[in-house]
């Protein structure tokens, strides 16, 4: 067995009163990876935690008449409960309010300052008072706040700056000479061409306008920028900067930081630059996974489309949810979450394929041999193929897992599950039982099926935490040495005269129609509760005031021709950070339309979308390209933007009225 260390981290989560299934996605993936490495004999350190500082928390706490610390304490216990419900096997939970973290961040900031990589200057920028955020000239949209569209004023704030620009060339060099550093490779290209090549600016790393954060030790009016605070968790959790830094020495550099795609930038530019400045080794890999989306939009509480992992686990069981999250979507890409897809997976892969395999096998062994697995038996014509598929599975799964390809790994295991079901159909135990001369062959068939199940039960362990043990209980496997990871590469380990015991159905089938209706209601209730809590939690002044425009008549409205369209092709407009250029089918015509949505959608996400277009808008030129029409979008003052889509499928070109 290998005996190497493996240090894996999830992002540290913002303490929000309800983490949704999208947050759980990252943590479940990290957990599967940690379990896999432990099974392979690695000394694993799996870190997760919470990112608890910042102005938003301070405001919510004030609005609730409590302290920020008391507020986050309450939420963090809920997050820990959720991880317990999802069987997340983390080794450490770091909170950015932990003393060990706070002290180490102060030291890190000071070390960067002493080195000359942090300097004091003035942050001059355009300030949006309602958003309490500075913007640079080029971030403004038509001279207004890019997030809420309101007027901005020029302000100066004394701040510390980190010399990020100094590290630009070293970062490019590192990323290009270590292709494994940013995964999947598309994210690497994105970082180089969107951020590094255009040039890095020094980063403002302190704030003076609020208090809830880690004070700069030598200038306590300043609070350390939340990302410098948060990113440091990966080493402060290991005792970096203290006398007890054995874990740091043992586990750093991290083998992988698992993060969602929108925070890859912080982890592959700011974090490595900080480490370079501190003369510390860089993490070996940052893996940016995609988002779980609902109807093409990212889940978020403010959108009211949260899917509560607790509700899902209560209804279907933990293994089903973990399986679905890792199987349904290729890790790295975005994936659409639908209740229907979840239930279909449960019914087909879990109830039909795996659950049924186990229950009918145990049932036949009971019926034909009084529950005994007979080790001394004859061969059948189909054994060799089953054996070779079974014995090859582990290596293939390892190959996929080492590349973080969870879905492919599960697909490989299910190839074996289905091959085993096919073996039952080939050997036809119900026919063999009728012929006394075939009794030994029948015993052989049942033994082989049980062996295959033993192998499956070993390999599903990183993904499922309940089913393996439930299967061992049914096969009555007490000797755990025959279900050790590497024993999935050996055949014939089930002992003679093992007596099986039928247990509960592993994965009950679900009546999809009835379930969908009930689930929809449960999720809506949970979302409504979350929105209600949010309204209670958040300061009233954050509620945006809707500024209405001048009233128009129906005749005015009638002048606007709105039509549905389907995006056939979409690309970025060179030289523009904002614009996407789409070819949109409207009836039998294909229009070119430019939209300022590049910050919110990638061209790939746009292709295939059904949108609503202002079709009779006069054509105009933008960045040298003609744009004929306008894609309708909705945006709020929190920086969210979504294109408007027809709720049901409808032909492109249909009139919207
Ligand atoms: N606090 C920062 C991370 C600091 S790490 C030094 C943060 N927190 S977060 O709570 O907003 O998000 C945590 C993780 O959840 C991110 O990786 C994010 O991508 C992930 N997800 C949030 N919603 C998601 C989906 N709908 N789908 C998949 N992952 C998503 O960012």
PDB file of C-alpha atoms and ligand atoms in Angstrom, residues 11-14 20 22-23 25 51 227 230-231 233-234 259-263 267 289-292 298-299, ligand 1:
ATOM      1  CA  UNK A  11     -13.757  26.544   0.114  1.00  0.00           C
ATOM      2  CA  UNK A  12     -14.712  27.918   3.489  1.00  0.00           C
ATOM      3  CA  UNK A  13     -18.394  28.803   3.273  1.00  0.00           C
ATOM      4  CA  UNK A  14     -20.023  32.106   4.018  1.00  0.00           C
ATOM      5  CA  UNK A  20     -28.206  24.675  -0.602  1.00  0.00           C
ATOM      6  CA  UNK A  22     -25.000  23.576  -4.748  1.00  0.00           C
ATOM      7  CA  UNK A  23     -22.824  24.127  -1.669  1.00  0.00           C
ATOM      8  CA  UNK A  25     -22.026  19.480  -4.196  1.00  0.00           C
ATOM      9  CA  UNK A  51     -15.535  32.374   6.182  1.00  0.00           C
ATOM     10  CA  UNK A 227     -10.103  37.265   0.728  1.00  0.00           C
ATOM     11  CA  UNK A 230     -10.132  33.638   3.964  1.00  0.00           C
ATOM     12  CA  UNK A 231      -7.468  32.212   1.673  1.00  0.00           C
ATOM     13  CA  UNK A 233      -7.199  29.423   6.202  1.00  0.00           C
ATOM     14  CA  UNK A 234      -5.579  26.685   4.146  1.00  0.00           C
ATOM     15  CA  UNK A 259     -13.473  25.327  -5.508  1.00  0.00           C
ATOM     16  CA  UNK A 260     -16.412  26.531  -7.568  1.00  0.00           C
ATOM     17  CA  UNK A 261     -15.596  28.103 -10.902  1.00  0.00           C
ATOM     18  CA  UNK A 262     -16.348  31.694  -9.836  1.00  0.00           C
ATOM     19  CA  UNK A 263     -13.629  31.668  -7.176  1.00  0.00           C
ATOM     20  CA  UNK A 267      -7.268  30.740  -5.747  1.00  0.00           C
ATOM     21  CA  UNK A 289     -15.863  22.622 -10.590  1.00  0.00           C
ATOM     22  CA  UNK A 290     -18.988  23.827 -12.350  1.00  0.00           C
ATOM     23  CA  UNK A 291     -22.249  24.930 -10.800  1.00  0.00           C
ATOM     24  CA  UNK A 292     -25.391  23.034 -10.144  1.00  0.00           C
ATOM     25  CA  UNK A 298     -27.166  29.569 -10.461  1.00  0.00           C
ATOM     26  CA  UNK A 299     -28.931  28.580  -7.273  1.00  0.00           C
TER      27      UNK A 299
HETATM   28  N1  LIG B   1     -16.252  32.251   1.287  1.00  0.00           N
HETATM   29  C1  LIG B   1     -15.949  32.091  -0.078  1.00  0.00           C
HETATM   30  C2  LIG B   1     -14.860  31.072  -0.278  1.00  0.00           C
HETATM   31  C3  LIG B   1     -13.562  31.389   0.392  1.00  0.00           C
HETATM   32  S1  LIG B   1     -12.399  30.119   0.142  1.00  0.00           S
HETATM   33  C4  LIG B   1     -10.958  30.704   0.743  1.00  0.00           C
HETATM   34  C5  LIG B   1     -17.206  31.605  -0.834  1.00  0.00           C
HETATM   35  N2  LIG B   1     -18.172  31.071  -0.083  1.00  0.00           N
HETATM   36  S2  LIG B   1     -19.601  30.593  -0.645  1.00  0.00           S
HETATM   37  O1  LIG B   1     -20.299  30.082   0.492  1.00  0.00           O
HETATM   38  O2  LIG B   1     -20.234  31.642  -1.362  1.00  0.00           O
HETATM   39  O3  LIG B   1     -19.345  29.470  -1.669  1.00  0.00           O
HETATM   40  C6  LIG B   1     -18.656  28.306  -1.301  1.00  0.00           C
HETATM   41  C7  LIG B   1     -18.568  27.351  -2.472  1.00  0.00           C
HETATM   42  O4  LIG B   1     -19.874  26.901  -2.831  1.00  0.00           O
HETATM   43  C8  LIG B   1     -17.964  27.980  -3.728  1.00  0.00           C
HETATM   44  O5  LIG B   1     -16.957  27.118  -4.225  1.00  0.00           O
HETATM   45  C9  LIG B   1     -19.108  28.031  -4.687  1.00  0.00           C
HETATM   46  O6  LIG B   1     -18.715  27.868  -6.024  1.00  0.00           O
HETATM   47  C10 LIG B   1     -19.926  26.840  -4.232  1.00  0.00           C
HETATM   48  N3  LIG B   1     -21.283  26.937  -4.718  1.00  0.00           N
HETATM   49  C11 LIG B   1     -22.248  27.832  -4.353  1.00  0.00           C
HETATM   50  N4  LIG B   1     -23.332  27.606  -5.144  1.00  0.00           N
HETATM   51  C12 LIG B   1     -23.106  26.600  -5.998  1.00  0.00           C
HETATM   52  C13 LIG B   1     -23.859  25.894  -6.933  1.00  0.00           C
HETATM   53  N5  LIG B   1     -25.100  26.205  -7.233  1.00  0.00           N
HETATM   54  N6  LIG B   1     -23.284  24.824  -7.541  1.00  0.00           N
HETATM   55  C14 LIG B   1     -22.031  24.406  -7.208  1.00  0.00           C
HETATM   56  N7  LIG B   1     -21.291  25.048  -6.336  1.00  0.00           N
HETATM   57  C15 LIG B   1     -21.746  26.218  -5.795  1.00  0.00           C
HETATM   58  O7  LIG B   1     -17.221  31.703  -2.041  1.00  0.00           O
END
